[in-house]
Structures are given as structure tokens and as C-alpha cells.
Tab-separated table of C-alpha atoms in Angstrom:
chain	number	residue	atom	x	y	z
A	1	GLN	CA	0.000	0.000	0.000
A	2	THR	CA	1.351	3.370	-1.030
A	3	VAL	CA	1.581	5.906	1.774
A	4	VAL	CA	2.189	9.644	1.494
A	5	THR	CA	3.540	11.290	4.633
A	6	GLN	CA	3.300	14.899	5.755
A	7	GLU	CA	4.226	16.613	9.009
A	8	PRO	CA	1.151	16.370	11.274
A	9	SER	CA	1.560	19.918	12.506
A	10	LEU	CA	3.782	22.966	12.166
A	11	THR	CA	3.797	26.360	13.844
A	12	VAL	CA	5.096	29.571	12.298
A	13	SER	CA	5.148	33.201	13.365
A	14	PRO	CA	3.432	35.860	11.262
A	15	GLY	CA	5.830	37.104	8.609
A	16	GLY	CA	7.963	34.014	8.891
A	17	THR	CA	8.779	31.270	6.433
A	18	VAL	CA	7.766	27.633	6.702
A	19	THR	CA	8.241	24.584	4.483
A	20	LEU	CA	5.792	21.695	4.450
A	21	THR	CA	6.983	18.424	2.956
A	22	CYS	CA	5.383	15.437	1.282
A	23	ALA	CA	7.153	12.078	1.175
A	24	SER	CA	6.328	8.867	-0.671
A	25	SER	CA	6.708	5.358	0.731
A	26	THR	CA	7.840	4.213	-2.719
A	27	GLY	CA	10.936	6.404	-2.806
A	28	ALA	CA	11.881	9.862	-3.964
A	29	VAL	CA	9.147	12.181	-5.158
A	30	THR	CA	9.853	13.403	-8.691
A	31	SER	CA	8.194	15.665	-11.207
A	32	GLY	CA	6.502	12.562	-12.530
A	33	HIS	CA	4.341	12.454	-9.425
A	34	TYR	CA	2.714	15.725	-10.522
A	35	THR	CA	2.326	16.859	-6.912
A	36	ASN	CA	-0.729	18.908	-6.060
A	37	TRP	CA	-1.072	21.005	-2.910
A	38	PHE	CA	-4.379	21.981	-1.313
A	39	GLN	CA	-5.405	24.311	1.485
A	40	GLN	CA	-8.464	23.555	3.582
A	41	LYS	CA	-9.984	25.796	6.209
A	42	PRO	CA	-12.645	24.592	8.677
A	43	GLY	CA	-16.030	24.102	7.089
A	44	GLN	CA	-14.727	24.711	3.572
A	45	ALA	CA	-13.930	22.546	0.590
A	46	PRO	CA	-10.239	22.128	-0.227
A	47	ARG	CA	-8.740	24.778	-2.478
A	48	SER	CA	-6.034	23.958	-4.973
A	49	LEU	CA	-2.900	26.062	-4.486
A	50	ILE	CA	-0.181	24.343	-6.522
A	51	TYR	CA	-0.401	21.811	-9.339
A	52	SER	CA	2.226	19.676	-11.056
A	53	THR	CA	4.875	20.350	-8.398
A	54	SER	CA	5.327	24.090	-8.793
A	55	ASN	CA	2.605	25.669	-10.928
A	56	LYS	CA	0.352	28.294	-9.389
A	57	HIS	CA	-3.229	29.139	-10.190
A	58	SER	CA	-4.327	32.686	-10.835
A	59	TRP	CA	-5.701	32.783	-7.306
A	60	THR	CA	-2.624	31.419	-5.552
A	61	PRO	CA	-0.926	34.103	-3.433
A	62	ALA	CA	2.642	34.816	-4.498
A	63	ARG	CA	3.954	33.816	-1.049
A	64	PHE	CA	3.145	30.151	-1.799
A	65	SER	CA	5.619	28.125	-3.846
A	66	GLY	CA	6.039	24.452	-4.665
A	67	SER	CA	9.246	22.527	-5.317
A	68	LEU	CA	11.114	19.274	-4.932
A	69	LEU	CA	13.478	19.173	-1.975
A	70	GLY	CA	15.640	16.302	-0.834
A	71	GLY	CA	13.504	13.587	-2.410
A	72	LYS	CA	10.247	15.103	-1.206
A	73	ALA	CA	7.728	17.553	-2.558
A	74	ALA	CA	7.681	20.817	-0.664
A	75	LEU	CA	5.323	23.724	-0.173
A	76	THR	CA	6.991	26.894	1.092
A	77	LEU	CA	5.143	29.857	2.528
A	78	SER	CA	7.227	33.032	2.687
A	79	GLY	CA	5.889	35.952	4.706
A	80	VAL	CA	3.150	33.959	6.387
A	81	GLN	CA	-0.125	35.738	7.041
A	82	PRO	CA	-2.649	34.939	9.802
A	83	GLU	CA	-5.119	33.805	7.146
A	84	ASP	CA	-2.709	31.049	6.109
A	85	GLU	CA	-3.619	29.078	9.223
A	86	ALA	CA	-5.239	25.969	7.753
A	87	GLU	CA	-4.797	22.298	6.964
A	88	TYR	CA	-2.589	21.586	3.943
A	89	TYR	CA	-2.732	18.397	1.885
A	90	CYS	CA	-0.446	17.119	-0.812
A	91	GLN	CA	-1.490	14.615	-3.457
A	92	LEU	CA	0.811	12.409	-5.508
A	93	TYR	CA	0.064	10.654	-8.812
A	94	TYR	CA	1.458	7.188	-9.391
A	95	ASP	CA	1.953	5.520	-12.765
A	96	GLY	CA	-0.985	7.288	-14.329
A	97	VAL	CA	-3.532	5.266	-12.371
A	98	LEU	CA	-3.360	6.040	-8.659
A	99	ARG	CA	-3.657	9.215	-6.656
A	100	VAL	CA	-2.845	9.345	-2.952
A	101	PHE	CA	-3.357	12.179	-0.508
A	102	GLY	CA	-1.025	12.828	2.357
A	103	GLY	CA	-2.434	12.867	5.860
A	104	GLY	CA	-2.352	16.647	6.010
A	105	THR	CA	-0.348	19.252	7.914
A	106	LYS	CA	-2.102	21.525	10.360
A	107	LEU	CA	-0.369	24.890	10.100
A	108	THR	CA	-0.719	27.204	13.068
A	109	VAL	CA	0.228	30.874	12.761
A	110	LEU	CA	1.189	32.091	16.195
B	1	GLN	CA	-16.008	30.334	-14.333
B	2	VAL	CA	-16.431	26.630	-13.703
B	3	GLN	CA	-18.905	25.568	-11.051
B	4	LEU	CA	-19.611	22.066	-9.805
B	5	GLN	CA	-22.907	21.322	-8.110
B	6	GLN	CA	-23.394	17.961	-6.503
B	7	TRP	CA	-26.330	16.134	-4.998
B	8	GLY	CA	-27.440	12.764	-3.669
B	9	ALA	CA	-28.942	10.965	-0.703
B	10	GLY	CA	-27.448	12.005	2.613
B	11	LEU	CA	-28.634	9.143	4.832
B	12	LEU	CA	-28.173	5.485	3.987
B	13	LYS	CA	-28.565	2.183	5.775
B	14	PRO	CA	-25.774	-0.398	5.817
B	15	SER	CA	-25.605	-2.495	2.634
B	16	GLU	CA	-27.310	0.186	0.516
B	17	THR	CA	-25.725	1.944	-2.467
B	18	LEU	CA	-24.415	5.476	-2.233
B	19	SER	CA	-25.217	7.489	-5.360
B	20	LEU	CA	-24.001	11.013	-5.978
B	21	THR	CA	-24.074	13.176	-9.100
B	22	CYS	CA	-22.039	16.252	-9.959
B	23	ALA	CA	-23.125	18.732	-12.625
B	24	VAL	CA	-20.595	20.928	-14.375
B	25	TYR	CA	-21.489	24.495	-15.309
B	26	GLY	CA	-19.188	26.444	-17.559
B	27	GLY	CA	-15.857	25.492	-19.039
B	28	SER	CA	-14.888	22.581	-21.226
B	29	PHE	CA	-15.864	19.028	-20.440
B	30	SER	CA	-13.075	17.438	-22.430
B	31	GLY	CA	-9.500	16.981	-21.345
B	32	TYR	CA	-10.069	16.792	-17.615
B	33	TYR	CA	-10.244	14.228	-14.852
B	34	TRP	CA	-13.642	14.198	-13.157
B	35	SER	CA	-13.075	12.886	-9.696
B	36	TRP	CA	-14.527	11.999	-6.331
B	37	ILE	CA	-12.831	12.525	-2.992
B	38	ARG	CA	-14.155	11.923	0.498
B	39	GLN	CA	-13.342	13.121	3.993
B	40	PRO	CA	-14.553	11.281	7.105
B	41	PRO	CA	-15.525	13.612	9.948
B	42	GLY	CA	-12.419	15.112	11.524
B	43	LYS	CA	-10.075	13.210	9.213
B	44	GLY	CA	-8.075	13.746	6.047
B	45	LEU	CA	-8.864	13.486	2.356
B	46	GLU	CA	-9.220	10.133	0.621
B	47	TRP	CA	-9.161	9.721	-3.145
B	48	ILE	CA	-12.015	7.567	-4.431
B	49	GLY	CA	-11.599	7.598	-8.176
B	50	GLU	CA	-11.803	9.515	-11.425
B	51	VAL	CA	-13.132	9.351	-14.966
B	52	THR	CA	-12.203	11.161	-18.165
B	53	HIS	CA	-14.718	12.434	-20.735
B	54	THR	CA	-14.030	9.296	-22.764
B	55	GLY	CA	-15.074	7.089	-19.843
B	56	SER	CA	-11.612	5.901	-18.840
B	57	THR	CA	-11.483	5.297	-15.085
B	58	ASN	CA	-9.012	4.955	-12.226
B	59	TYR	CA	-9.988	3.827	-8.743
B	60	ASN	CA	-8.568	3.631	-5.251
B	61	PRO	CA	-7.587	-0.037	-4.867
B	62	SER	CA	-9.144	-0.129	-1.393
B	63	LEU	CA	-12.570	0.781	-2.841
B	64	GLU	CA	-12.324	-0.592	-6.359
B	65	SER	CA	-14.493	-3.644	-5.759
B	66	ARG	CA	-17.440	-1.463	-4.670
B	67	VAL	CA	-17.126	1.750	-6.679
B	68	THR	CA	-18.154	2.952	-10.112
B	69	VAL	CA	-17.487	6.437	-11.464
B	70	SER	CA	-19.218	7.287	-14.721
B	71	VAL	CA	-19.696	10.291	-16.963
B	72	ASP	CA	-22.572	11.566	-19.082
B	73	THR	CA	-21.106	14.163	-21.420
B	74	SER	CA	-24.493	15.027	-22.948
B	75	LYS	CA	-25.724	16.165	-19.539
B	76	ARG	CA	-22.349	17.495	-18.437
B	77	GLN	CA	-22.563	15.324	-15.348
B	78	PHE	CA	-20.544	12.615	-13.687
B	79	SER	CA	-21.583	10.203	-10.965
B	80	LEU	CA	-20.362	8.061	-8.099
B	81	ASN	CA	-21.872	4.762	-7.027
B	82	LEU	CA	-20.521	3.015	-3.940
B	83	ARG	CA	-22.123	-0.313	-3.167
B	84	SER	CA	-22.613	-2.141	0.121
B	85	VAL	CA	-21.903	0.830	2.332
B	86	THR	CA	-21.024	0.551	6.013
B	87	ALA	CA	-20.562	3.078	8.789
B	88	ALA	CA	-16.948	3.433	7.657
B	89	ASP	CA	-18.216	5.113	4.478
B	90	THR	CA	-19.706	7.987	6.469
B	91	ALA	CA	-17.962	11.079	5.132
B	92	LEU	CA	-18.193	14.388	3.318
B	93	TYR	CA	-18.002	13.547	-0.370
B	94	TYR	CA	-16.591	16.023	-2.892
B	95	CYS	CA	-16.570	16.069	-6.664
B	96	ALA	CA	-13.780	17.885	-8.477
B	97	ARG	CA	-12.494	18.789	-11.938
B	98	SER	CA	-8.844	17.826	-12.205
B	99	TYR	CA	-8.568	18.649	-8.491
B	100	THR	CA	-8.707	22.354	-9.335
B	101	ASN	CA	-12.406	23.116	-9.100
B	102	TRP	CA	-14.378	21.477	-6.305
B	103	GLY	CA	-18.031	20.933	-5.492
B	104	GLN	CA	-19.553	22.084	-2.254
B	105	GLY	CA	-19.503	18.646	-0.675
B	106	THR	CA	-22.278	16.261	0.340
B	107	LEU	CA	-22.388	14.733	3.799
B	108	VAL	CA	-23.323	11.074	3.585
B	109	THR	CA	-24.146	9.256	6.808
B	110	VAL	CA	-24.511	5.494	6.991
B	111	SER	CA	-26.529	4.365	9.983
B	112	SER	CA	-29.042	1.692	10.796
């Protein structure tokens, strides 16, 4: 069974920088996993932030960026705002047939 | 502006079939993955499966024996059927277009 692992929780100060990671039980995450990143706030549907590792939507704030880092996918928030407090999920794509979500990272801005 | 509107029964008994439909308003229907995702109360997201406009499907192996995702391009709709439900299938179910545009979610509760 393929498992995608994220940090359960992270805390960052307003204005700070934080990196969330997404690891695969099958080995290094590559561009071929077409990593997606989602933000979910309480009572809301998930919102796509990053697609295919590092691509932003028109609505994605500039402070969010996606990359590959040390065999993992990464989501970096630079200049964190209070409204960035949320749950963040990554999703990996395997062999064109399987998608797996990570368990989510609860980001606290404190 | 793409909008997804979903509907279906919200309360089921064990062994019944969960059926949800998602209608797509605006945008193209071709070239996208039309997918279903669920989220048990207080838990994370779980991928259920997806279908393309041609009817090609991919499913979560843990649900594959009970799930069917289908598409009706003439109606601009796609659907989820999950057979033989149990309490473990209680969740908020979302439809999505290539994981970019999401429906509002439908809470499905399985209880005797």
C-alpha cells in the first residue's frame, strides 16, 4: 500500500517562512508524481494552491511556492499571514492510475 | 467560471448503495479528470476515483471492488456509485475537476 507522509503539525510566526513536505513510501518524489497542494480551512472545501509540483493558479498568493526538496515535494510559505492558518494536503500521482493524498499538515500561525 | 454542483442521498442504511451526481457548469468538459474525494468527519482526504470524458477510469484499490465512477457528457454530469456501504463510508463527499475546481460537498451518513 502506497503511503504519502506529511508533518502532522507545524507552527510559524506571522511574517515568517515555513516549508511543508510530502514524502512517498515508494521512494523519492519526482516531477513525474505531478504533486498537487491543497489548502483547507474549517467548514470549507479544499482549495487547490499548486499543481504539477510548482505551478500556481491565478488565485494562488505569491507567497506560496512548490518545489522538490531532498527527495520530497515541498510547499513553502514566505511571509506567512494569519489567514494562512489551515490544513494543507499534498497529493501524488502514481503511474498514471493512482492518486494518494497525504495525511495533512495543520499549520498554526502564532 | 467553472462551477460544480453535486447532490445525492445524505442518509443510507448499511448495505445500501451510495449514489451522488455532480453537474458541471461552464468550461470545457473534455481533457479533464472528473473525480470523487471523500473526507470522514475530523479526518483527512481520501481519493475515491476519477473518470475522463471518454469514460476511462481509475480507482482507489481499497474501494475498487465497490465503486463505479461514470460520466454523461451530454448532460455534463458525472456520478459516483458506492455499493454495500457501512458506517466506515460515512464522510463528506466532494466532486472535483482535475482537483482544481471542487463541489460544495455532500455529507453522507450510513446508519441503521
